[in-house]
C-alpha atoms as a PDB file:
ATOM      1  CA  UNK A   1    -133.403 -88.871 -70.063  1.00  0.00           C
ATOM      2  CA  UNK A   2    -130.368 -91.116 -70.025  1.00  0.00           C
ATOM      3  CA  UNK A   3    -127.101 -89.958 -70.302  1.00  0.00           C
ATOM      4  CA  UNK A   4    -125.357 -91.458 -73.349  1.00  0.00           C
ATOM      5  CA  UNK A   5    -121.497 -92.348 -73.284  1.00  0.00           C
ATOM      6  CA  UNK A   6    -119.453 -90.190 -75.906  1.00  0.00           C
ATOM      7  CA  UNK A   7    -118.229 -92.416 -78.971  1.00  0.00           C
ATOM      8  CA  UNK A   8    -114.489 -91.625 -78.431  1.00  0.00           C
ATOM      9  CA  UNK A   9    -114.019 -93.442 -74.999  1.00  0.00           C
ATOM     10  CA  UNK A  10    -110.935 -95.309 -74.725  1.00  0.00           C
ATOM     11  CA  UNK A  11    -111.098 -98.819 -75.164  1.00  0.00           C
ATOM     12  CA  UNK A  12    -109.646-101.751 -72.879  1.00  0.00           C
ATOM     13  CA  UNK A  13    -108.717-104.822 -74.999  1.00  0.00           C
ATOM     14  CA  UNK A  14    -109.342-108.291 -72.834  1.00  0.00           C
ATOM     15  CA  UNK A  15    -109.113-111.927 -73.576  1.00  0.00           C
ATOM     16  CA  UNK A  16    -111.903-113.338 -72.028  1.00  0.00           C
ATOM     17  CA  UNK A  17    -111.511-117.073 -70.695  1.00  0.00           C
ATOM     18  CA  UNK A  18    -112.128-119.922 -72.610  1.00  0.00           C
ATOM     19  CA  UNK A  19    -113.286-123.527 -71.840  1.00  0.00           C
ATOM     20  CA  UNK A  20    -113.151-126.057 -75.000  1.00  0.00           C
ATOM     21  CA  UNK A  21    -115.707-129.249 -74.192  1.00  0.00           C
ATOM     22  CA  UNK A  22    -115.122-132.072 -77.106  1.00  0.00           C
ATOM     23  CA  UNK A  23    -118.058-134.731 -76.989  1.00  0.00           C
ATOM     24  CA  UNK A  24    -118.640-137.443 -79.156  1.00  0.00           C
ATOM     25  CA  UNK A  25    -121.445-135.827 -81.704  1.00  0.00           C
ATOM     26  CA  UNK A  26    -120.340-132.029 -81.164  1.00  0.00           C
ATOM     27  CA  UNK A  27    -118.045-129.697 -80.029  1.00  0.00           C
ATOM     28  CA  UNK A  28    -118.759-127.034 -77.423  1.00  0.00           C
ATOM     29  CA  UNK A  29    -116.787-123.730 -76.216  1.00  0.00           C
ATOM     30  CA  UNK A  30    -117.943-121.723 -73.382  1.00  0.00           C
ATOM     31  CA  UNK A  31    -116.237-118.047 -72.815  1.00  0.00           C
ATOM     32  CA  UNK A  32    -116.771-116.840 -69.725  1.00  0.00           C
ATOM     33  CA  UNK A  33    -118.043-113.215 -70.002  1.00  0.00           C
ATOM     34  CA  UNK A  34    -118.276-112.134 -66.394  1.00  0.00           C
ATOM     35  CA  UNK A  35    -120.340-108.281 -66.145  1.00  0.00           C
ATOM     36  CA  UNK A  36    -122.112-108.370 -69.859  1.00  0.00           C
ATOM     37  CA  UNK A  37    -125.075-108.649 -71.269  1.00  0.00           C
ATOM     38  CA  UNK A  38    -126.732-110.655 -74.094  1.00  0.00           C
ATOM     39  CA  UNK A  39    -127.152-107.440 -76.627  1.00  0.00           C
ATOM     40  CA  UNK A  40    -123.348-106.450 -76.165  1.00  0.00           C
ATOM     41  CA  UNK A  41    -122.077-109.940 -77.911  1.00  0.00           C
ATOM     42  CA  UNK A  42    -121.768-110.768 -81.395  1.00  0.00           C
ATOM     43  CA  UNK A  43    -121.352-114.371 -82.912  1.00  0.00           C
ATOM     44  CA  UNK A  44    -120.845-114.968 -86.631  1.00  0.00           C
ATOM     45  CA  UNK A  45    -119.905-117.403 -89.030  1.00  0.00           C
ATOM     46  CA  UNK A  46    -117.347-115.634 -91.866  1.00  0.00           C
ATOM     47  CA  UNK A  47    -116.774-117.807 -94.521  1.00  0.00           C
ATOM     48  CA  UNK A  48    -118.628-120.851 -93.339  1.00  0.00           C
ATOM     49  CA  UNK A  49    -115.101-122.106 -91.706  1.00  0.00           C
ATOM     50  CA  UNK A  50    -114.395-119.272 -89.372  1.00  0.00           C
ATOM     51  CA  UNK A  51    -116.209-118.322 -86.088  1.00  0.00           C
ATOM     52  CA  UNK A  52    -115.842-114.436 -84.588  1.00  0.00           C
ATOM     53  CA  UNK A  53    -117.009-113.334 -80.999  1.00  0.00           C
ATOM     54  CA  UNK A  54    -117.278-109.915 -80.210  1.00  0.00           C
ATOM     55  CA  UNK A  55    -118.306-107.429 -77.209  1.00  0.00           C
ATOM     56  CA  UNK A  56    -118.386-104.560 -76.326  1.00  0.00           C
ATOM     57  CA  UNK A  57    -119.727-103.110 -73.029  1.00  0.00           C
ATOM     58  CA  UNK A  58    -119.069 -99.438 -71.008  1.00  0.00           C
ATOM     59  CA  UNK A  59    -117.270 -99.654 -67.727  1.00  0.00           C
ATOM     60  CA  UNK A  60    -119.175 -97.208 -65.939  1.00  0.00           C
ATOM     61  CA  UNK A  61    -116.621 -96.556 -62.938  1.00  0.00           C
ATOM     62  CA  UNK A  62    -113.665 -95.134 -65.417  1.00  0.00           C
ATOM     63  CA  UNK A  63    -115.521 -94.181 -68.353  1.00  0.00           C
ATOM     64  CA  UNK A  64    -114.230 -96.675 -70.648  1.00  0.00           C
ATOM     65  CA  UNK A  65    -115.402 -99.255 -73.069  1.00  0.00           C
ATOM     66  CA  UNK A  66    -114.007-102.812 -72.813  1.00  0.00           C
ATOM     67  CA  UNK A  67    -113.885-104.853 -75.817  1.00  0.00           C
ATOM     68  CA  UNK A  68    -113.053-108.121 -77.149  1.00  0.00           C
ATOM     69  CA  UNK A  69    -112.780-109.897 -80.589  1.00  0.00           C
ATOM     70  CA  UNK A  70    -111.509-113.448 -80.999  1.00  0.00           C
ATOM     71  CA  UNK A  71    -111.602-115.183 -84.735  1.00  0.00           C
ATOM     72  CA  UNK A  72    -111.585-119.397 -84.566  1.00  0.00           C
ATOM     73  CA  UNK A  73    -111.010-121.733 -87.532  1.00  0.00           C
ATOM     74  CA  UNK A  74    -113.998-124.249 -87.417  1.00  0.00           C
ATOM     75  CA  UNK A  75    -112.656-127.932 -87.896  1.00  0.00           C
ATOM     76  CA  UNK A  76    -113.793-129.319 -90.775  1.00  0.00           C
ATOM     77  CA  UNK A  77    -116.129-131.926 -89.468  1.00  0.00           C
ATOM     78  CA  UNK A  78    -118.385-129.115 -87.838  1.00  0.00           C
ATOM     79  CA  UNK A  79    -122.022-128.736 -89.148  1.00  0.00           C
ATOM     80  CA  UNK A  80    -121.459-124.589 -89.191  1.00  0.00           C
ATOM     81  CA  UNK A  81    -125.613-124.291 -90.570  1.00  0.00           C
ATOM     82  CA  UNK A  82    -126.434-126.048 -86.606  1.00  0.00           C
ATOM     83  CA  UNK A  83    -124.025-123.846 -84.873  1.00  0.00           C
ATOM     84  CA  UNK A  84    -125.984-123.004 -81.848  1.00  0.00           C
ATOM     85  CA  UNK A  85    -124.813-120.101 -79.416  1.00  0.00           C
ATOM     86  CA  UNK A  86    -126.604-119.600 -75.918  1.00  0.00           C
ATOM     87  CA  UNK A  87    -125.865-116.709 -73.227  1.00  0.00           C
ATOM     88  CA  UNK A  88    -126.882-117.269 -69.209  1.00  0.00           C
ATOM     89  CA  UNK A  89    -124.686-116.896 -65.804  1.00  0.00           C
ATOM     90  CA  UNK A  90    -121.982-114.735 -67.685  1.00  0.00           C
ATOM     91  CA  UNK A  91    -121.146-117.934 -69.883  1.00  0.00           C
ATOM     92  CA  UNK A  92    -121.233-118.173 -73.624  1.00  0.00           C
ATOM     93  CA  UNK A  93    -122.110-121.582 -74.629  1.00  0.00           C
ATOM     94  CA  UNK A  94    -121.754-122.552 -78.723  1.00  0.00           C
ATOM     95  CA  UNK A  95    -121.917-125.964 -79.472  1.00  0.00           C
ATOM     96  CA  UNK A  96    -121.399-127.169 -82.873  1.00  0.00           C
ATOM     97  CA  UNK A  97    -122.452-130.088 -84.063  1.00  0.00           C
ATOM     98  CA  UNK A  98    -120.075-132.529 -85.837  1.00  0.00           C
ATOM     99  CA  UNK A  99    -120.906-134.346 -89.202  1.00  0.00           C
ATOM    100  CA  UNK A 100    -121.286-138.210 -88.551  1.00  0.00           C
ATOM    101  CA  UNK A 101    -119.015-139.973 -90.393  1.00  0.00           C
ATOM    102  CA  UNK A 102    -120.195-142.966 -92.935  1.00  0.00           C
ATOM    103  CA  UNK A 103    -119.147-146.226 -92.153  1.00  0.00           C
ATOM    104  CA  UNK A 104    -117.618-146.625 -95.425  1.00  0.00           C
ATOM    105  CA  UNK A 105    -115.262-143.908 -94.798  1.00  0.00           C
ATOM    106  CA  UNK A 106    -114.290-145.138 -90.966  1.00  0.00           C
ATOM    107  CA  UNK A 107    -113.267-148.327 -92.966  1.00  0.00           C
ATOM    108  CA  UNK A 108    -111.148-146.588 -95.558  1.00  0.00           C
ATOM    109  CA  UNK A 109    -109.678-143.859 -93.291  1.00  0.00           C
ATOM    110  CA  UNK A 110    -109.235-145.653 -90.019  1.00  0.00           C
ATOM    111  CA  UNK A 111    -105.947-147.872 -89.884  1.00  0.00           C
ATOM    112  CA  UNK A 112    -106.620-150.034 -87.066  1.00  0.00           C
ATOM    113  CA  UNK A 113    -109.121-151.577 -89.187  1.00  0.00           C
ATOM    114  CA  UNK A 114    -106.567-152.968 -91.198  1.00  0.00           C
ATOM    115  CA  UNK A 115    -104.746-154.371 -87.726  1.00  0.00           C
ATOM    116  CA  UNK A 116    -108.201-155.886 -86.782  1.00  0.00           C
ATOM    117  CA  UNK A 117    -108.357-157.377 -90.017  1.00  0.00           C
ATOM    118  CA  UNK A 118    -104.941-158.777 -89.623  1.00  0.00           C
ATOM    119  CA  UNK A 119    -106.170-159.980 -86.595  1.00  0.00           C
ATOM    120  CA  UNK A 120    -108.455-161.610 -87.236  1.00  0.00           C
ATOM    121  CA  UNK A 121    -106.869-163.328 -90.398  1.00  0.00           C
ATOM    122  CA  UNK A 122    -104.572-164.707 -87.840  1.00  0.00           C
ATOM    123  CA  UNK A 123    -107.120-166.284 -85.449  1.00  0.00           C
ATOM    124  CA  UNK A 124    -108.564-168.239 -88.203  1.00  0.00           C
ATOM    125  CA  UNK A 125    -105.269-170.023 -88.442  1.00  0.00           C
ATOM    126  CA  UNK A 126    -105.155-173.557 -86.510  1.00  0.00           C
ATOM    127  CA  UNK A 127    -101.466-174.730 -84.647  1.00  0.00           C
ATOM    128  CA  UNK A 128    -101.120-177.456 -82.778  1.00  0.00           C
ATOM    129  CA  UNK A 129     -99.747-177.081 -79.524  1.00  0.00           C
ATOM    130  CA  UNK A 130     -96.017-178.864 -80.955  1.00  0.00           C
ATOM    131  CA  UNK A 131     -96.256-176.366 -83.582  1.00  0.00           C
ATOM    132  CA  UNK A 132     -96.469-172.652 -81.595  1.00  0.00           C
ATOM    133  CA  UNK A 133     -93.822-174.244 -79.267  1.00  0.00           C
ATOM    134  CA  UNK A 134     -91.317-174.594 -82.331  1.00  0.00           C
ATOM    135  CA  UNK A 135     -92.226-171.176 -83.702  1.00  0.00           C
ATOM    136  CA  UNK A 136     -91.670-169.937 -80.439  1.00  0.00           C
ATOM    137  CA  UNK A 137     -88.289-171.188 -80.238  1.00  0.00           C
ATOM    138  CA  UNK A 138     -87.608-170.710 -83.531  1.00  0.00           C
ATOM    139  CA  UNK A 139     -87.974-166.580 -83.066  1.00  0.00           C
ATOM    140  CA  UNK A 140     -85.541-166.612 -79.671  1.00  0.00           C
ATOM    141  CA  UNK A 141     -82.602-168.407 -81.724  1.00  0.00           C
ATOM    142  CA  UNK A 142     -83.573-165.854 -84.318  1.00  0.00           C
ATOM    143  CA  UNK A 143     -83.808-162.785 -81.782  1.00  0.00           C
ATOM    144  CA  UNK A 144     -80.313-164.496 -79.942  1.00  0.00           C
ATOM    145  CA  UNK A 145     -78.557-165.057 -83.024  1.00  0.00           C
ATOM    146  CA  UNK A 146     -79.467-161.025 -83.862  1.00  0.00           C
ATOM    147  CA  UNK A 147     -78.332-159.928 -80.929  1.00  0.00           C
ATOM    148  CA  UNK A 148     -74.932-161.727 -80.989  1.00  0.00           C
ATOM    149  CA  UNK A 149     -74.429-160.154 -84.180  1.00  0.00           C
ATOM    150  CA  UNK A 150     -75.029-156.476 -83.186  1.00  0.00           C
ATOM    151  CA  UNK A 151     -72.732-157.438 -80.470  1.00  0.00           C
ATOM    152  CA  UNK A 152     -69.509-158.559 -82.426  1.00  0.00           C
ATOM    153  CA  UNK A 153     -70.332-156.402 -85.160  1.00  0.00           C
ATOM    154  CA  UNK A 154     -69.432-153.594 -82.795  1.00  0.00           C
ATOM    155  CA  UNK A 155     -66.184-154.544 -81.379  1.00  0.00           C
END
C-alpha cells in the first residue's frame, strides 16, 4: 500500500508565472505550472465574470504541500460559456473567446469613425488651386498675428 500524506502538512503559498496572449477573436493566459499534474488544478468560473485557478500538490522532499489560488475579473467582452482550459508541458493554457462586436455598435462606439466621416466630407469639397493658396496664407497671417499677440500680451 501507499503511504498517504497527513492532512495537517504545512503549506507553501506561490505565485506561479503568468503569460497574458491578447489576439484578435480571444484572449489567452498561460500559467506556467512547472512539477504538477493535471488532477492537482482547479479552474472555475464564479459568477460568470470571475475566473479562479487553484493547485495543490505534495512536495515530497520536505513534506509539505504547495499551493496556489489566483481570482481574475473576466473583461466583459469574454464569451465565459467557451472558456476553454488545456494542461501539457507544465503550461496552463485558457483561452477565452471574445464576443464579436456588431457593426452597428463599432459605428456608434468608435470615434474615429466620426474623423473618417469628417474626412471624407472634406474630400468631396472642390478648390481650385488659387483658392487653397489663399486659405493657406490666410491661416499663417492668422497663426502670425496670434502669435504676436501672446507675445506683447506678456510683456
Amino acid at each position: 500500500m501507499a503511504e498517504q500524506a497527513p492532512s495537517d502538512l504545512p503549506y507553501e503559498e506561490f505565485e506561479p508565472f503568468c503569460e497574458w496572449k491578447r489576439l484578435e477573436d480571444s484572449d489567452v493566459l498561460q500559467v506556467h505550472l512547472a512539477e504538477f499534474k493535471k488532477e492537482e488544478l482547479r479552474v472555475r468560473i464564479k459568477n460568470n465574470s470571475v475566473l479562479t485557478l487553484s493547485g495543490e500538490r505534495l512536495a515530497a522532499e520536505d513534506w509539505k504541500k504547495i499551493r496556489f489560488n489566483s481570482e481574475i475579473k473576466l473583461p466583459k467582452d469574454t464569451l465565459t460559456d467557451q472558456i476553454r482550459a488545456k494542461f501539457g508541458d507544465s503550461v496552463l493554457s485558457i483561452t477565452m473567446p471574445k464576443k464579436k462586436a456588431s457593426p452597428a455598435s463599432i459605428d456608434n462606439a468608435c470615434p474615429r469613425n466620426f474623423i473618417s466621416g469628417v474626412k471624407s466630407s472634406l474630400a468631396s469639397l472642390k478648390f481650385s488651386k488659387e483658392s487653397a493658396v489663399a486659405m493657406a496664407v490666410a491661416g499663417l497671417i492668422l497663426a502670425s498675428g496670434a502669435y504676436y499677440l501672446i507675445e506683447n500680451a506678456a510683456n
